[in-house]
Amino acid sequence: MRFQVVILAAGKGKRMNSDLPKVLHPLAGKPLLAHVVTTARELAAERICVVHGHGGELVRRAVTGDDLVFALQEPQLGTGHALQQALPQLSAAPLTLVLYGDVPLVRADTLRGLLAAAGKGIAILTAELADPGGYGRILRNKAKRVTGIVEQKDATAAQRRIREINTGIMVLPTAKLKQWLPKLRNKNAQGEYYLTDVVALAVKDRVPVTGVVAAEAAETEGVNSRVQLAQLERLYQKRQAVRLLEAGVTLADPARFDQRGMLGCGRDVAIDVNCLFEGTVELADGVSIGANCVLKDVAIGPGTRIEPFCHLDGARIGAGCRIGPYARIRPGTQLAAEVHIGNFVEVKASEMGEASKANHLAYVGDSTVGRNVNIGAGTITCNYDGANKHRTVIEDDVHIGSDVQLVAPVRVARGATVGAGTTVWRDTPPGGLVLNPKSQEHRADWQRPRKPGKNKS
Ligand code: UD1
Ligand code: MG
């Protein structure tokens, strides 16, 4: 079936109380409009036309691709007027599917059903709402056939009691649409050109009109306020959580789970509460993620445990590692198997070999660390001279004591031991002990300073 998509996205979204155009507000970390474009692509639309107005260039730049064309609607005189602006961009595809840039959760399957229902006529996605206030109502005759749509503001009291509403999503025959649009008039309560008026024109032309009731009313909900945006965010996160649970992932609480990107999980992965996954995250078999972790663009090997309160970004973590609690892993980090990173340790742009450990309070930056290395508490790689970054190399089996500074560029060769409190600023040979000679004194006559007037302790 050949069809194209027009996404209406020119509206202002006054009730968002925001400088950001409504369709650019993020849901699961991605602009509302981008969700709609993704769905249109899933359907394999032959062209996607975005009608934009408010936020002009910002909206254009938010979504990209060869399949996208844009139509500017300025000023915004209604949904019918919006489609008129898209006309010059429409292809010869026989069907045109109209989507809203602020209705992000409509599912591709639902739209496939709508396209199939259209045949050579119109198909309107409708919903039965307990509270239909504010929406356009679907008018049907005695034979239950759709005869028109009336906007809330133009409706009679009897029409306002109708609970079947227009979601705004519809499929139209392109050639007919081109004939109907110029006939729209704006003699209505809002002085707008309503796309919904084409339905009555279609009925007059004996073009069949089908109303398809959405199975899940929630997927047709639009975002008009931040309250609705927050509600749809939760709905979206719940869908993702349920998908993971069904695939065999343990989620301590599906209501306290946020995925803003792609999350791949192996078998028997466990995720505790309040974790956030961004970008592309891959968790291998048996990985467990403790409470309150943020993971962005990371791949984690089998059996690795991330303890609570860790922040991982742009890293590859091997199998059987133990990270945290309170660890920060920054971009460009690669940890081999069985590495231990403990509390208040920051690792940046560094590789660490198998079974190496930095268990407490350390900064490992721009470093190449070998296998079986122990990095003591308070160790700092001094990688920045104020202008440039330099690398630190720590070879296999090195033992670094507590409170050591490694002034890069520097290399600690295989098997060496670096004494506590040492500043290493020259390369060291393999084995042996590296230390800065220091002396220790004891002054027996030394008086601790006292506050004036206080003689007794
Ligand atoms: C519209 C429908 C109504 C339906 C409701 C569903 C019409 C006349 N009414 O009403 O039947 O129940 O949606 O939410 O179609 N837009 C433009 N240009 C414009 C006006 C709107 O691009 O000039 C876009 C908006 O950005 C939005 C969509 O069209 O994505 C709907 O606009 P909105 O103003 O919310 O229409 P409603 O009055 O809610
Ligand atoms: Mg609306």
Coordinates of C-alpha atoms in Angstrom, one line a residue, residues 357-363 374-381 398-406 417-424 433-436 438:
K357 CA 41.6 -3.0 41.6
A358 CA 41.0 0.6 42.8
N359 CA 38.9 0.1 45.8
H360 CA 38.7 3.5 47.5
L361 CA 39.0 7.2 46.8
A362 CA 41.1 7.4 43.6
Y363 CA 41.3 9.2 40.3
N374 CA 46.3 -2.7 43.0
I375 CA 45.7 1.1 43.2
G376 CA 45.6 2.3 46.8
A377 CA 43.3 4.7 48.5
G378 CA 43.9 8.4 47.7
T379 CA 45.9 7.7 44.5
I380 CA 45.7 10.4 41.9
T381 CA 46.9 10.3 38.3
V398 CA 52.3 -3.2 40.2
H399 CA 51.2 -2.3 43.8
I400 CA 50.5 1.3 44.4
G401 CA 50.2 2.3 48.1
S402 CA 47.9 4.9 49.5
D403 CA 48.0 8.6 48.7
V404 CA 50.3 8.4 45.7
Q405 CA 50.5 11.0 42.9
L406 CA 51.5 9.8 39.5
T417 CA 55.7 -1.4 44.6
V418 CA 55.1 2.3 45.2
G419 CA 55.2 3.3 48.8
A420 CA 52.4 5.3 50.5
G421 CA 52.6 9.1 50.0
T422 CA 55.0 8.9 47.0
T423 CA 55.0 11.4 44.2
V424 CA 56.1 9.6 41.1
L433 CA 60.2 -0.2 45.8
V434 CA 59.6 3.3 44.7
L435 CA 59.5 6.0 47.4
N436 CA 60.4 9.6 48.1
K438 CA 60.9 11.5 53.9

